[in-house]
Amino acid sequence: MSELNDLPESAVELSAVEPHDAPWPDDTAPTGDAAVDSTLERLADIPSVPVAEHSGMYAEIHDSLMAALDAEER
């Protein structure tokens, strides 16, 4: 029985695959909330950071947005 992660001999090696150059938005639309807008501006830094650090950045951005929501007057 073959392993589930065995690749066929004809599979392309990962090192031969070019990275995907997906377009990144230039700007985010302002929301009118200074705390939210300053947090969303941090998204522009994502493409310049190693992929291994993306999850940490997204977590920080998420936490900051949650803090902005919690700060809203009810």
C-alpha atoms as one frame of an Amber mdcrd trajectory, in Angstrom:
protein
   0.000   0.000   0.000   1.437   3.363  -0.946   1.538   6.310   1.395  -0.984
   9.103   0.855   1.766  11.671   0.402   3.716   9.709  -2.224   4.005  11.742
  -5.386   4.030  10.194  -8.834   7.407  10.198 -10.546   6.088  12.746 -13.036
   5.294  15.289 -10.286   7.084  18.604 -10.529   9.559  19.282  -7.744   8.463
  22.103  -5.445  11.730  23.953  -6.008  10.869  24.207  -9.713   7.529  25.916
  -9.084   7.503  29.677  -9.381   5.832  31.609  -6.542   2.427  33.001  -7.343
   2.543  36.728  -7.991  -0.976  37.625  -6.979  -1.722  41.343  -7.037  -1.877
  42.976  -3.624  -4.304  45.850  -3.058  -2.544  49.225  -3.048  -4.810  50.806
  -0.488  -7.579  49.905   1.858 -10.703  52.001   1.832 -10.928  54.251   4.886
 -13.601  53.250   7.360 -13.812  56.566   9.186 -12.677  54.956  12.435  -9.092
  55.995  13.245  -8.309  52.847  15.263  -9.599  50.543  12.522  -7.930  52.518
   9.721  -4.522  52.482  11.424  -4.839  48.743  11.998  -5.836  48.047   8.398
  -2.841  50.041   7.158  -0.655  47.284   8.625  -1.993  44.936   5.950   0.205
  46.756   3.427   3.287  45.301   5.154   2.231  41.674   4.626   3.857  41.178
   1.176   7.254  42.334   2.463   7.276  39.928   5.432   8.314  36.271   5.191
   5.330  33.926   4.883   6.260  32.247   8.162   5.468  35.523   9.940   2.097
  36.137   8.234   0.011  34.225  10.772   1.467  36.264  13.633   0.777  39.516
  11.810  -2.778  38.469  10.981  -3.313  37.501  14.630  -2.064  40.918  15.797
  -4.283  42.705  13.272  -7.261  40.587  14.326  -6.638  41.321  18.014  -6.328
  45.037  17.292  -9.600  45.059  15.351 -11.312  43.149  18.154 -10.014  45.730
  20.652 -11.422  48.511  18.469 -14.804  46.763  18.431 -14.725  46.254  22.193
 -13.940  49.949  22.701 -17.124  51.017  20.898 -19.672  52.684  23.109 -22.732
  50.544  23.515
